[in-house]
mmCIF file of C-alpha atoms in Angstrom:
data_model
loop_
_atom_site.group_PDB
_atom_site.id
_atom_site.type_symbol
_atom_site.label_atom_id
_atom_site.label_comp_id
_atom_site.label_asym_id
_atom_site.label_seq_id
_atom_site.Cartn_x
_atom_site.Cartn_y
_atom_site.Cartn_z
ATOM 1 C CA MET A 1 81.785 45.704 210.000
ATOM 2 C CA VAL A 2 84.962 47.396 208.863
ATOM 3 C CA LYS A 3 86.901 44.150 208.416
ATOM 4 C CA SER A 4 84.417 42.722 205.950
ATOM 5 C CA LYS A 5 84.553 45.926 203.913
ATOM 6 C CA ILE A 6 88.339 45.858 203.808
ATOM 7 C CA ALA A 7 88.182 42.197 202.749
ATOM 8 C CA ALA A 8 85.672 43.008 199.988
ATOM 9 C CA PHE A 9 87.866 45.848 198.731
ATOM 10 C CA ILE A 10 90.969 43.643 198.642
ATOM 11 C CA CYS A 11 89.095 40.810 196.928
ATOM 12 C CA GLY A 12 87.864 43.294 194.316
ATOM 13 C CA ILE A 13 91.384 44.588 193.697
ATOM 14 C CA LEU A 14 92.883 41.097 193.355
ATOM 15 C CA PHE A 15 90.052 40.018 191.075
ATOM 16 C CA SER A 16 90.584 42.967 188.750
ATOM 17 C CA ILE A 17 94.358 42.521 188.688
ATOM 18 C CA GLY A 18 93.743 38.899 187.661
ATOM 19 C CA LEU A 19 91.455 40.106 184.880
ATOM 20 C CA GLY A 20 93.995 42.695 183.741
ATOM 21 C CA ILE A 21 97.114 40.539 183.606
ATOM 22 C CA SER A 22 95.211 37.675 181.977
ATOM 23 C CA GLY A 23 94.182 39.859 179.022
ATOM 24 C CA MET A 24 90.443 39.912 179.733
ATOM 25 C CA THR A 25 90.391 43.738 179.761
ATOM 26 C CA GLN A 26 91.481 43.832 176.110
ATOM 27 C CA PRO A 27 88.341 43.410 174.000
ATOM 28 C CA GLN A 28 90.267 42.250 170.917
ATOM 29 C CA LYS A 29 91.645 39.306 172.927
ATOM 30 C CA VAL A 30 88.190 38.257 174.051
ATOM 31 C CA ILE A 31 86.869 38.607 170.515
ATOM 32 C CA GLY A 32 89.902 36.660 169.253
ATOM 33 C CA PHE A 33 89.033 33.850 171.639
ATOM 34 C CA LEU A 34 85.450 33.785 170.399
ATOM 35 C CA ASP A 35 86.546 33.979 166.745
ATOM 36 C CA VAL A 36 86.852 30.205 166.261
ATOM 37 C CA LEU A 37 86.078 30.426 162.555
ATOM 38 C CA GLY A 38 88.703 33.119 162.002
ATOM 39 C CA GLU A 39 92.032 33.872 163.662
ATOM 40 C CA TRP A 40 91.370 31.951 166.847
ATOM 41 C CA ASP A 41 93.336 33.103 169.908
ATOM 42 C CA PRO A 42 93.159 30.336 172.535
ATOM 43 C CA SER A 43 94.803 32.413 175.339
ATOM 44 C CA LEU A 44 91.574 32.729 177.279
ATOM 45 C CA VAL A 45 91.274 28.962 177.570
ATOM 46 C CA PHE A 46 94.149 29.244 180.049
ATOM 47 C CA VAL A 47 92.446 32.077 181.955
ATOM 48 C CA MET A 48 89.293 30.026 182.337
ATOM 49 C CA GLY A 49 91.207 26.829 183.108
ATOM 50 C CA GLY A 50 93.409 28.483 185.733
ATOM 51 C CA ALA A 51 90.465 30.234 187.386
ATOM 52 C CA VAL A 52 88.141 27.213 187.435
ATOM 53 C CA ILE A 53 90.729 24.745 188.728
ATOM 54 C CA SER A 54 92.102 27.024 191.454
ATOM 55 C CA TYR A 55 88.576 27.971 192.575
ATOM 56 C CA LEU A 56 87.420 24.343 192.493
ATOM 57 C CA LEU A 57 90.222 23.202 194.783
ATOM 58 C CA LEU A 58 90.086 26.196 197.143
ATOM 59 C CA GLN A 59 86.302 26.152 197.554
ATOM 60 C CA LEU A 60 86.416 22.440 198.390
ATOM 61 C CA LEU A 61 89.030 23.157 201.040
ATOM 62 C CA ILE A 62 87.067 26.120 202.433
ATOM 63 C CA GLN A 63 83.778 24.212 202.582
ATOM 64 C CA ARG A 64 85.499 21.342 204.346
ATOM 65 C CA ARG A 65 87.402 23.383 206.921
ATOM 66 C CA PHE A 66 84.910 26.148 207.683
ATOM 67 C CA SER A 67 81.294 25.877 208.812
ATOM 68 C CA LYS A 68 80.800 29.609 208.215
ATOM 69 C CA PRO A 69 82.745 32.401 206.522
ATOM 70 C CA MET A 70 85.421 34.172 208.564
ATOM 71 C CA LEU A 71 83.656 37.532 208.443
ATOM 72 C CA GLY A 72 80.046 36.544 207.829
ATOM 73 C CA GLU A 73 77.105 34.591 209.195
ATOM 74 C CA ARG A 74 76.761 31.857 206.597
ATOM 75 C CA PHE A 75 77.811 30.724 203.158
ATOM 76 C CA GLN A 76 75.411 32.049 200.503
ATOM 77 C CA ILE A 77 75.637 29.444 197.791
ATOM 78 C CA PRO A 78 73.050 28.878 195.056
ATOM 79 C CA SER A 79 71.187 25.623 195.503
ATOM 80 C CA ARG A 80 69.073 25.447 192.345
ATOM 81 C CA LYS A 81 69.668 22.450 190.121
ATOM 82 C CA ASP A 82 66.958 22.777 187.447
ATOM 83 C CA LEU A 83 67.580 24.125 183.974
ATOM 84 C CA ASP A 84 64.962 26.667 182.952
ATOM 85 C CA ARG A 85 64.323 28.915 180.008
ATOM 86 C CA SER A 86 65.417 32.068 181.821
ATOM 87 C CA LEU A 87 68.870 30.572 182.372
ATOM 88 C CA ILE A 88 69.309 29.620 178.734
ATOM 89 C CA PHE A 89 67.623 32.652 177.178
ATOM 90 C CA GLY A 90 69.535 35.042 179.419
ATOM 91 C CA SER A 91 72.861 33.337 178.740
ATOM 92 C CA LEU A 92 72.139 33.485 175.023
ATOM 93 C CA LEU A 93 71.650 37.269 175.175
ATOM 94 C CA PHE A 94 74.693 37.694 177.391
ATOM 95 C CA GLY A 95 76.851 35.709 174.956
ATOM 96 C CA MET A 96 75.672 37.849 172.038
ATOM 97 C CA GLY A 97 76.573 41.020 173.914
ATOM 98 C CA TRP A 98 79.922 39.554 174.955
ATOM 99 C CA GLY A 99 80.791 38.769 171.337
ATOM 100 C CA LEU A 100 79.541 42.130 170.102
ATOM 101 C CA GLY A 101 81.426 44.306 172.595
ATOM 102 C CA GLY A 102 84.283 42.100 173.730
ATOM 103 C CA TYR A 103 83.480 42.915 177.356
ATOM 104 C CA CYS A 104 81.847 40.897 180.109
ATOM 105 C CA PRO A 105 80.872 42.626 183.377
ATOM 106 C CA GLY A 106 84.111 42.182 185.399
ATOM 107 C CA PRO A 107 86.548 43.442 182.755
ATOM 108 C CA ALA A 108 84.202 46.294 181.785
ATOM 109 C CA ILE A 109 83.998 47.549 185.385
ATOM 110 C CA THR A 110 87.767 47.118 185.826
ATOM 111 C CA SER A 111 88.315 49.130 182.622
ATOM 112 C CA LEU A 112 86.460 52.078 184.158
ATOM 113 C CA GLY A 113 89.738 52.576 186.032
ATOM 114 C CA SER A 114 91.478 53.288 182.729
ATOM 115 C CA GLY A 115 88.969 55.964 181.765
ATOM 116 C CA SER A 116 87.991 54.094 178.606
ATOM 117 C CA VAL A 117 84.972 55.750 176.983
ATOM 118 C CA ASN A 118 83.846 52.411 175.555
ATOM 119 C CA ALA A 119 83.921 50.850 179.019
ATOM 120 C CA VAL A 120 81.928 53.713 180.534
ATOM 121 C CA LEU A 121 79.295 53.427 177.811
ATOM 122 C CA PHE A 122 79.189 49.669 178.187
ATOM 123 C CA VAL A 123 78.710 49.797 181.963
ATOM 124 C CA VAL A 124 75.977 52.461 181.750
ATOM 125 C CA ALA A 125 74.161 50.423 179.081
ATOM 126 C CA MET A 126 74.630 47.284 181.201
ATOM 127 C CA ALA A 127 72.987 48.964 184.203
ATOM 128 C CA MET A 128 70.075 50.008 181.987
ATOM 129 C CA GLY A 129 69.799 46.470 180.647
ATOM 130 C CA MET A 130 69.670 45.090 184.180
ATOM 131 C CA LEU A 131 66.898 47.490 185.153
ATOM 132 C CA LEU A 132 64.992 46.557 182.006
ATOM 133 C CA ALA A 133 65.454 42.857 182.781
ATOM 134 C CA ASP A 134 64.180 43.139 186.336
ATOM 135 C CA ARG A 135 61.255 45.414 185.532
ATOM 136 C CA VAL A 136 60.070 43.972 182.228
ATOM 137 C CA ILE A 137 61.721 40.859 180.842
ATOM 138 C CA SER A 138 62.033 38.576 183.869
ATOM 139 C CA PRO A 139 58.393 39.085 184.942
ATOM 140 C CA ILE A 140 57.273 38.055 181.446
ATOM 141 C CA LEU A 141 59.559 35.018 181.309
ATOM 142 C CA THR A 142 58.574 33.754 184.731
ATOM 143 C CA HIS A 143 54.908 34.769 184.537
ATOM 144 C CA LYS A 144 55.237 37.493 187.130
ATOM 145 C CA VAL A 145 56.928 35.158 189.605
ATOM 146 C CA LEU A 146 59.921 37.248 190.578
ATOM 147 C CA LYS A 147 62.901 35.923 192.392
ATOM 148 C CA SER A 148 63.979 38.199 195.195
ATOM 149 C CA MET B 1 95.261 29.928 164.852
ATOM 150 C CA THR B 2 97.142 33.066 165.808
ATOM 151 C CA GLU B 3 100.092 33.401 168.196
ATOM 152 C CA PHE B 4 99.036 33.078 171.776
ATOM 153 C CA GLU B 5 100.340 33.347 175.318
ATOM 154 C CA VAL B 6 100.094 30.827 178.117
ATOM 155 C CA ALA B 7 101.915 32.115 181.219
ATOM 156 C CA MET B 8 100.140 35.429 181.866
ATOM 157 C CA PRO B 9 96.642 34.174 181.035
ATOM 158 C CA LEU B 10 97.211 31.207 183.333
ATOM 159 C CA ALA B 11 98.639 33.372 186.142
ATOM 160 C CA GLY B 12 95.783 35.856 185.768
ATOM 161 C CA GLY B 13 93.247 33.039 185.774
ATOM 162 C CA ILE B 14 94.690 31.561 188.957
ATOM 163 C CA LEU B 15 94.591 35.008 190.609
ATOM 164 C CA ILE B 16 90.928 35.343 189.612
ATOM 165 C CA GLY B 17 90.252 31.923 191.178
ATOM 166 C CA ILE B 18 92.093 32.885 194.371
ATOM 167 C CA ALA B 19 90.235 36.215 194.633
ATOM 168 C CA ALA B 20 86.902 34.417 194.144
ATOM 169 C CA ALA B 21 87.848 31.835 196.791
ATOM 170 C CA MET B 22 88.849 34.623 199.210
ATOM 171 C CA THR B 23 85.455 36.216 198.635
ATOM 172 C CA LEU B 24 83.879 32.914 199.670
ATOM 173 C CA LEU B 25 86.189 32.458 202.643
ATOM 174 C CA PHE B 26 85.763 35.950 204.095
ATOM 175 C CA SER B 27 82.244 36.919 203.087
ATOM 176 C CA GLY B 28 80.625 33.590 202.210
ATOM 177 C CA LYS B 29 79.558 34.955 198.844
ATOM 178 C CA ILE B 30 79.868 33.898 195.228
ATOM 179 C CA ALA B 31 82.124 36.295 193.324
ATOM 180 C CA GLY B 32 79.707 36.823 190.452
ATOM 181 C CA ILE B 33 80.401 40.281 189.116
ATOM 182 C CA SER B 34 77.070 40.797 187.338
ATOM 183 C CA GLY B 35 75.245 39.811 190.535
ATOM 184 C CA ILE B 36 77.403 42.064 192.694
ATOM 185 C CA PHE B 37 77.028 45.014 190.307
ATOM 186 C CA GLY B 38 73.299 44.368 189.940
ATOM 187 C CA GLY B 39 72.978 44.310 193.724
ATOM 188 C CA ILE B 40 74.134 47.915 193.859
ATOM 189 C CA LEU B 41 71.209 48.801 191.596
ATOM 190 C CA PHE B 42 68.563 46.737 193.344
ATOM 191 C CA GLN B 43 69.496 45.961 196.932
ATOM 192 C CA GLN B 44 69.780 47.931 200.134
ATOM 193 C CA GLY B 45 71.515 47.889 203.499
ATOM 194 C CA THR B 46 74.708 46.056 204.428
ATOM 195 C CA GLU B 47 74.507 43.783 201.387
ATOM 196 C CA ARG B 48 74.628 46.801 199.123
ATOM 197 C CA THR B 49 77.491 48.358 201.064
ATOM 198 C CA TRP B 50 79.526 45.171 200.626
ATOM 199 C CA GLN B 51 78.752 45.094 196.892
ATOM 200 C CA THR B 52 79.667 48.750 196.454
ATOM 201 C CA VAL B 53 83.003 48.287 198.210
ATOM 202 C CA PHE B 54 83.800 45.208 196.094
ATOM 203 C CA VAL B 55 83.075 47.119 192.874
ATOM 204 C CA ALA B 56 85.165 50.032 194.161
ATOM 205 C CA GLY B 57 87.981 47.501 194.609
ATOM 206 C CA LEU B 58 87.585 46.361 191.003
ATOM 207 C CA ILE B 59 87.848 49.938 189.754
ATOM 208 C CA ALA B 60 90.782 50.687 192.087
ATOM 209 C CA GLY B 61 92.546 47.627 190.671
ATOM 210 C CA GLY B 62 91.875 49.021 187.199
ATOM 211 C CA VAL B 63 93.410 52.374 188.145
ATOM 212 C CA LEU B 64 96.443 50.576 189.580
ATOM 213 C CA LEU B 65 96.898 48.436 186.456
ATOM 214 C CA TYR B 66 96.535 51.469 184.190
ATOM 215 C CA SER B 67 99.188 53.328 186.177
ATOM 216 C CA ILE B 68 101.586 50.381 185.796
ATOM 217 C CA ASN B 69 101.023 49.709 182.118
ATOM 218 C CA THR B 70 98.356 51.184 179.850
ATOM 219 C CA GLU B 71 98.664 48.167 177.543
ATOM 220 C CA TYR B 72 96.461 46.179 179.922
ATOM 221 C CA PHE B 73 93.624 48.230 178.461
ATOM 222 C CA GLU B 74 94.676 48.251 174.844
ATOM 223 C CA ASP B 75 91.566 48.212 172.671
ATOM 224 C CA SER B 76 92.102 47.434 169.011
ATOM 225 C CA SER B 77 88.775 45.650 168.614
ATOM 226 C CA GLY B 78 87.459 48.400 166.362
ATOM 227 C CA ARG B 79 84.083 48.217 168.073
ATOM 228 C CA GLY B 80 82.360 51.575 167.892
ATOM 229 C CA LEU B 81 80.202 53.400 170.402
ATOM 230 C CA VAL B 82 76.945 52.001 169.012
ATOM 231 C CA ALA B 83 78.153 48.384 169.065
ATOM 232 C CA VAL B 84 79.486 48.777 172.600
ATOM 233 C CA SER B 85 76.233 50.332 173.842
ATOM 234 C CA ILE B 86 74.087 47.587 172.351
ATOM 235 C CA ALA B 87 76.539 45.042 173.737
ATOM 236 C CA GLY B 88 76.241 46.516 177.235
ATOM 237 C CA LEU B 89 72.471 46.456 177.041
ATOM 238 C CA LEU B 90 72.471 42.782 175.957
ATOM 239 C CA VAL B 91 74.959 41.851 178.675
ATOM 240 C CA GLY B 92 72.880 43.647 181.319
ATOM 241 C CA ILE B 93 69.641 41.964 180.295
ATOM 242 C CA GLY B 94 71.257 38.583 179.705
ATOM 243 C CA THR B 95 73.211 38.314 182.943
ATOM 244 C CA ARG B 96 70.202 39.430 184.979
ATOM 245 C CA VAL B 97 67.767 37.032 183.297
ATOM 246 C CA GLY B 98 70.313 34.200 183.170
ATOM 247 C CA GLY B 99 71.491 34.775 186.742
ATOM 248 C CA GLY B 100 75.189 35.245 186.114
ATOM 249 C CA CYS B 101 78.117 35.937 183.845
ATOM 250 C CA THR B 102 81.618 34.662 183.130
ATOM 251 C CA SER B 103 82.626 34.888 186.798
ATOM 252 C CA GLY B 104 79.487 33.651 188.569
ATOM 253 C CA HIS B 105 78.586 30.863 186.157
ATOM 254 C CA GLY B 106 81.860 30.355 184.296
ATOM 255 C CA VAL B 107 84.312 30.320 187.213
ATOM 256 C CA CYS B 108 82.439 29.877 190.505
ATOM 257 C CA GLY B 109 79.549 27.809 189.122
ATOM 258 C CA ILE B 110 81.647 25.383 187.126
ATOM 259 C CA GLY B 111 84.094 25.348 190.053
ATOM 260 C CA ARG B 112 81.234 24.020 192.200
ATOM 261 C CA LEU B 113 80.346 21.540 189.428
ATOM 262 C CA SER B 114 76.912 23.126 188.986
ATOM 263 C CA ALA B 115 74.997 21.759 186.000
ATOM 264 C CA ARG B 116 73.073 25.028 185.667
ATOM 265 C CA SER B 117 76.280 27.027 185.421
ATOM 266 C CA LEU B 118 77.806 24.597 182.947
ATOM 267 C CA ALA B 119 74.708 24.884 180.742
ATOM 268 C CA ALA B 120 74.802 28.688 181.031
ATOM 269 C CA THR B 121 78.517 28.842 180.196
ATOM 270 C CA VAL B 122 78.237 26.577 177.154
ATOM 271 C CA THR B 123 75.298 28.716 175.992
ATOM 272 C CA PHE B 124 77.024 32.089 176.334
ATOM 273 C CA VAL B 125 80.325 30.907 174.856
ATOM 274 C CA VAL B 126 78.589 29.411 171.821
ATOM 275 C CA ALA B 127 76.375 32.515 171.460
ATOM 276 C CA GLY B 128 79.489 34.708 171.684
ATOM 277 C CA MET B 129 81.244 32.652 169.014
ATOM 278 C CA ALA B 130 78.199 32.890 166.748
ATOM 279 C CA MET B 131 77.988 36.644 167.283
ATOM 280 C CA VAL B 132 81.662 37.161 166.443
ATOM 281 C CA ALA B 133 81.370 34.968 163.341
ATOM 282 C CA ILE B 134 78.381 36.994 162.138
ATOM 283 C CA PHE B 135 79.899 40.370 163.021
ATOM 284 C CA GLN B 136 83.273 39.642 161.384
ATOM 285 C CA ASN B 137 81.474 38.463 158.232
ATOM 286 C CA ILE B 138 79.376 41.599 157.946
ATOM 287 C CA TYR B 139 82.402 43.774 158.657
ATOM 288 C CA ASN B 140 84.681 42.182 156.082
#
């Protein structure tokens, strides 16, 4: 459906503009936020706070008013509640990479638009890491029980 | 503590929240960027088309921002090509194994008051802080 593609494109644009104006596409700002033992830059607390609170309120409103999405069949919302080792181990690795490079996935992909060599390298390596995770690491962690 | 800004980070954060909520409203999906990007690598059909268009939107937004002001992409982190490549690899593995990143767990997950996402977010923020502390120490 053309409408859903247009909506996805617009959502992507707005999301990346939010990342850009908030400072998330500047690795030194992200690293500054994580540098609590050094020159701590708390700016990103406001990014996170603004994003979480606005999403919290809007998603409540959406879930209450709509039984299904405007351009889709159903809401696809994760329902798992258990904490498992994949969640924690994966998040640990992600955090290490975030601190090392100063990029998380959204800002890195947005930065492709600036032609940054670092961002291109990061995104290519990220894709390789994802393939490695799906083919090798997740099967080991979950004893060959793969989630689809 | 260094000098910091409030207005633009807050405005940007709210825009991120609105964009994620619009993704839910229109498509019924969680705006988790690692999941959406990973879907392009692993999924097929209409799901993949949607993911590809969303990522194209992210990049288009990046082009637009860069054309307005290149300072949005200022990079004075001093991280070299090797560090960035290893970082990308870790982020790819970690977000795939852990089922999400800053957007999926940090914004949408916590925004739904998910305990899993809260645990994931605390874990990756603390791991990131530890990594920066170690890296800055070795560097200096």
